[in-house]
PDB file of C-alpha atoms in Angstrom:
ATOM      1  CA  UNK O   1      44.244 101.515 164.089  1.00  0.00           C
ATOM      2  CA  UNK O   2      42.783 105.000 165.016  1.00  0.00           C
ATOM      3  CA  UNK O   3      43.872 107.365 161.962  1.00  0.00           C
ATOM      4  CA  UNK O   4      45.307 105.188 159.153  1.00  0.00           C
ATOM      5  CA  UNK O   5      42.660 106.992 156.955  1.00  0.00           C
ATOM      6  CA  UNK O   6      43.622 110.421 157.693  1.00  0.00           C
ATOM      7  CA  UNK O   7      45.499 112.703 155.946  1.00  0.00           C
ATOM      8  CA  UNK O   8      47.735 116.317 156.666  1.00  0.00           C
ATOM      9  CA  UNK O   9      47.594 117.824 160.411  1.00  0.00           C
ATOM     10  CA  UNK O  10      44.838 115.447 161.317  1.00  0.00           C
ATOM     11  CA  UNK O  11      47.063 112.172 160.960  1.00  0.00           C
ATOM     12  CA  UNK O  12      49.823 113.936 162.578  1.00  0.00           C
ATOM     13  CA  UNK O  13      47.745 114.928 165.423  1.00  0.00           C
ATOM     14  CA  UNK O  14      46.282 111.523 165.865  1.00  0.00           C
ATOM     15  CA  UNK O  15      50.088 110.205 165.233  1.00  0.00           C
ATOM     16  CA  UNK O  16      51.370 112.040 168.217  1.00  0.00           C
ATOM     17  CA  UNK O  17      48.243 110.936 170.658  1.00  0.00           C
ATOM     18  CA  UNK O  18      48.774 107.611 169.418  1.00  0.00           C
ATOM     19  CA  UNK O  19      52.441 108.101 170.668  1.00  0.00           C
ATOM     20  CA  UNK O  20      51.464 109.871 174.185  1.00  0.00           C
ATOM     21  CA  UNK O  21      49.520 106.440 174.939  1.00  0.00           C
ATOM     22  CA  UNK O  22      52.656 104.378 173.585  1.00  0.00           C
ATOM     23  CA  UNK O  23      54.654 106.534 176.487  1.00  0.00           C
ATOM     24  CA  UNK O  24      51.654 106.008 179.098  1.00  0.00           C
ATOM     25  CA  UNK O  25      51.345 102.529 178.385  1.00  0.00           C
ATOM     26  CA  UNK O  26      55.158 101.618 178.600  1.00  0.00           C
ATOM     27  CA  UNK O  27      55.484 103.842 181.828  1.00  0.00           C
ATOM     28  CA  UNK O  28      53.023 101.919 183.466  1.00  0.00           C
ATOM     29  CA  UNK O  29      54.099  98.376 182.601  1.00  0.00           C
ATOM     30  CA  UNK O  30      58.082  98.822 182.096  1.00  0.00           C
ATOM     31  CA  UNK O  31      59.872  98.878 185.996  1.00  0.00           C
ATOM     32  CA  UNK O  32      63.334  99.066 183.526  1.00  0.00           C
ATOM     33  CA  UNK O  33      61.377 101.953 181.532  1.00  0.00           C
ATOM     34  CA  UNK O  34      60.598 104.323 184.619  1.00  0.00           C
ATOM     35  CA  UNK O  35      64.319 103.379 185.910  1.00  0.00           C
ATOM     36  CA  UNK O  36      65.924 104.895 182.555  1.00  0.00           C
ATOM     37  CA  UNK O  37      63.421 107.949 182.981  1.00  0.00           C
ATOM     38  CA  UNK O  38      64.593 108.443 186.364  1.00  0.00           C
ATOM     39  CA  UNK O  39      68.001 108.469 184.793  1.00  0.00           C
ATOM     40  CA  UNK O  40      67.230 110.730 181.873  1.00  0.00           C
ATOM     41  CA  UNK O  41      65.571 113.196 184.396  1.00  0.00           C
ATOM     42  CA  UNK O  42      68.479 113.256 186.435  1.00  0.00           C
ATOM     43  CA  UNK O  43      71.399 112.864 183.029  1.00  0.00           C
ATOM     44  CA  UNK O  44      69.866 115.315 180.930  1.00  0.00           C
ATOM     45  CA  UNK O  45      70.565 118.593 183.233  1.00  0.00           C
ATOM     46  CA  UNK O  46      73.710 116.803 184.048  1.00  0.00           C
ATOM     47  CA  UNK O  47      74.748 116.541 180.754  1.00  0.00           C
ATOM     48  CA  UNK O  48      74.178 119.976 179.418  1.00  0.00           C
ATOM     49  CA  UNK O  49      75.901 121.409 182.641  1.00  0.00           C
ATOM     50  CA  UNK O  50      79.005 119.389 182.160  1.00  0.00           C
ATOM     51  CA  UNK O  51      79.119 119.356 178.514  1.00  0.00           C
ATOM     52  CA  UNK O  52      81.406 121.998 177.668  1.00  0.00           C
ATOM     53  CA  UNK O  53      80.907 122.464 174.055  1.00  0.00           C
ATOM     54  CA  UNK O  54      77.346 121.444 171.823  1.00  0.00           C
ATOM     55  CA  UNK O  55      78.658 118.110 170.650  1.00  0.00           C
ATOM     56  CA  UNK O  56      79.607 117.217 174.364  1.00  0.00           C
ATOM     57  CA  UNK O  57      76.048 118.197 175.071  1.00  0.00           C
ATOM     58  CA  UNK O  58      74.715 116.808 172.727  1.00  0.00           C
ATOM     59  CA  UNK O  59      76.414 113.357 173.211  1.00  0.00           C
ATOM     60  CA  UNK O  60      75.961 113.137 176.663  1.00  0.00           C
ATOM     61  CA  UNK O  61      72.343 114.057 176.262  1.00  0.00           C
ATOM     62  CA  UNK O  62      71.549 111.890 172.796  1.00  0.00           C
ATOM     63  CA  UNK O  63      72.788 108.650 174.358  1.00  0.00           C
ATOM     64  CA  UNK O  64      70.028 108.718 177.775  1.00  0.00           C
ATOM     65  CA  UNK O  65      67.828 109.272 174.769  1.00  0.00           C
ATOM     66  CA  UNK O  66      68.843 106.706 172.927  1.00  0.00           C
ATOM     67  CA  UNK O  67      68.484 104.344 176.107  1.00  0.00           C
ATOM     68  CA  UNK O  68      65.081 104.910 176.325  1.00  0.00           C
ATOM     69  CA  UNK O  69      64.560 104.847 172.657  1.00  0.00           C
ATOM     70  CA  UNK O  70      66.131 101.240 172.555  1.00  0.00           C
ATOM     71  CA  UNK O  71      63.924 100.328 175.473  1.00  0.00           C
ATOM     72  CA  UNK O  72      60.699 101.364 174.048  1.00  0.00           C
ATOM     73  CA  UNK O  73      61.430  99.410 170.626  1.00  0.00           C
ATOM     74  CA  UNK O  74      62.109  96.292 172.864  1.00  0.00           C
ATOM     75  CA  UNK O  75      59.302  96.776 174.643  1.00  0.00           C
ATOM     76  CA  UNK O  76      57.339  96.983 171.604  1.00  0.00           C
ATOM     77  CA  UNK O  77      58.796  93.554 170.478  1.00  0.00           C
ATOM     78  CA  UNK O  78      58.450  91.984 173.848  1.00  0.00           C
ATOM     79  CA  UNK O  79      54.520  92.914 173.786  1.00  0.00           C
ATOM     80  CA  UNK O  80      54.259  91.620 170.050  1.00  0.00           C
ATOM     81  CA  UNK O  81      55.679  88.382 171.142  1.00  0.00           C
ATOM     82  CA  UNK O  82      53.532  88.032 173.845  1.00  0.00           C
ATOM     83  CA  UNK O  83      50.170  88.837 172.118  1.00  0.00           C
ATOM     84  CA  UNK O  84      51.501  85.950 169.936  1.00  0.00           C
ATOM     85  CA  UNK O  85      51.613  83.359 172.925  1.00  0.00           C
ATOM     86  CA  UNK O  86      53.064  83.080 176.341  1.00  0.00           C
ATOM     87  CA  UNK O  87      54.042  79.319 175.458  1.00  0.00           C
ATOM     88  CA  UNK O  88      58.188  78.959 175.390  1.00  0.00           C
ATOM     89  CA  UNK O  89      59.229  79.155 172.102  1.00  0.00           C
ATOM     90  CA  UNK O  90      63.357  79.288 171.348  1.00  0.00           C
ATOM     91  CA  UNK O  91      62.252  81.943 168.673  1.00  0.00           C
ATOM     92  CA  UNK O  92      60.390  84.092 170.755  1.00  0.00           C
ATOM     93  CA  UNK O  93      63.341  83.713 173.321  1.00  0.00           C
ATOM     94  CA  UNK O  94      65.756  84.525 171.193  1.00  0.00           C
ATOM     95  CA  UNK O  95      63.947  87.890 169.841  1.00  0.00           C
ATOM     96  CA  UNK O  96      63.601  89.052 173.821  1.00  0.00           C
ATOM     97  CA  UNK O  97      67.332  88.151 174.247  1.00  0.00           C
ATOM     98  CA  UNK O  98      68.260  89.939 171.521  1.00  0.00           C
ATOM     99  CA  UNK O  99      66.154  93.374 172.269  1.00  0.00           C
ATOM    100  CA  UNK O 100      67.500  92.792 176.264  1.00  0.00           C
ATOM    101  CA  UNK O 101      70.923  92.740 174.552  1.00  0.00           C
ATOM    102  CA  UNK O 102      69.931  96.007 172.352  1.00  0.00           C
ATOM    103  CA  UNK O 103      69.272  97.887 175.775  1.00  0.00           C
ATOM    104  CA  UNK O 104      72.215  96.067 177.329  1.00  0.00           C
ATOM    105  CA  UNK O 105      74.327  98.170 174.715  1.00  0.00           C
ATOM    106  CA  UNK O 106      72.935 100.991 174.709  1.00  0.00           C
ATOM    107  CA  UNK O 107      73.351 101.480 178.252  1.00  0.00           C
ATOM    108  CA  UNK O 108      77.060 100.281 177.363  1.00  0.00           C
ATOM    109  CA  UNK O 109      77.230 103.082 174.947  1.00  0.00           C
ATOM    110  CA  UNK O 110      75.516 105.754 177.318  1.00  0.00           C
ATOM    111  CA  UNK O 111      78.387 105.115 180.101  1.00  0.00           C
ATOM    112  CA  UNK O 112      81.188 105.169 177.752  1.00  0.00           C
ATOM    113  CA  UNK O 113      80.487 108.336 175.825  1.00  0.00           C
ATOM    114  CA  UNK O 114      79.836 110.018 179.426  1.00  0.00           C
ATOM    115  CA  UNK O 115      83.277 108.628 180.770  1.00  0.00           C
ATOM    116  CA  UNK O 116      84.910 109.322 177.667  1.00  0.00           C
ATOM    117  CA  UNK O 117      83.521 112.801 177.331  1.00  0.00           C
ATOM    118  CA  UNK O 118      84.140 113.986 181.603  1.00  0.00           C
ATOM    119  CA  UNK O 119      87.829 112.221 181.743  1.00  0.00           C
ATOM    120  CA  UNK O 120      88.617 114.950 178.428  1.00  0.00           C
TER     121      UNK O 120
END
């Protein structure tokens, strides 16, 4: 890996471009990634317009980002497991079932904190 050798501002700088590419990379390959973006873009605004106080602002903002926080860590273990092998393996299925479920509930999450929070 670029930068495990490097030390202060330099590894943080080669951190963050190291991160950019993890964004680039998942935009480009993740339909359900670019969806949740799309939602973010559009929830985010929303979210501090409707929020009437800075913990409803923040909740209904934290939890889009939270969505596409969950979806980048199961995209990272959906890319592991296929560097491993594309061959079915229950194992493997299980661990993409599992991070699908992870994104299943945070979306969950997401639309209950906004319902809870606009029905006050």
């Amino acid at each position: 890996m670029a930068g495990q050798n490097l030390k202060g501002f330099a590894r943080l700088y080669a951190a963050f471009i190291n991160s950019l590419a993890g964004f680039r990379a998942t935009w480009h390959h993740e339909e359900a990634f670019r969806q949740e973006c799309w939602l973010a873009l559009a929830g985010v605004p929303l979210g501090l317009w409707l929020g009437q106080t800075g913990i409803e602002r923040a909740l209904l903002v934290g939890v889009l980002i939270n969505v596409l926080i969950v979806e980048l860590l199961n995209t990272a273990v959906e890319v592991t497991i296929d560097r491993i092998g594309i061959e079915r393996n229950n194992l493997s299925g299980r661990a993409k079932d599992i991070g699908s479920a992870a994104v299943l509930s945070s979306l969950i999450l997401a639309g209950a904190v906004w319902l809870l929070v606009l029905i006050r």
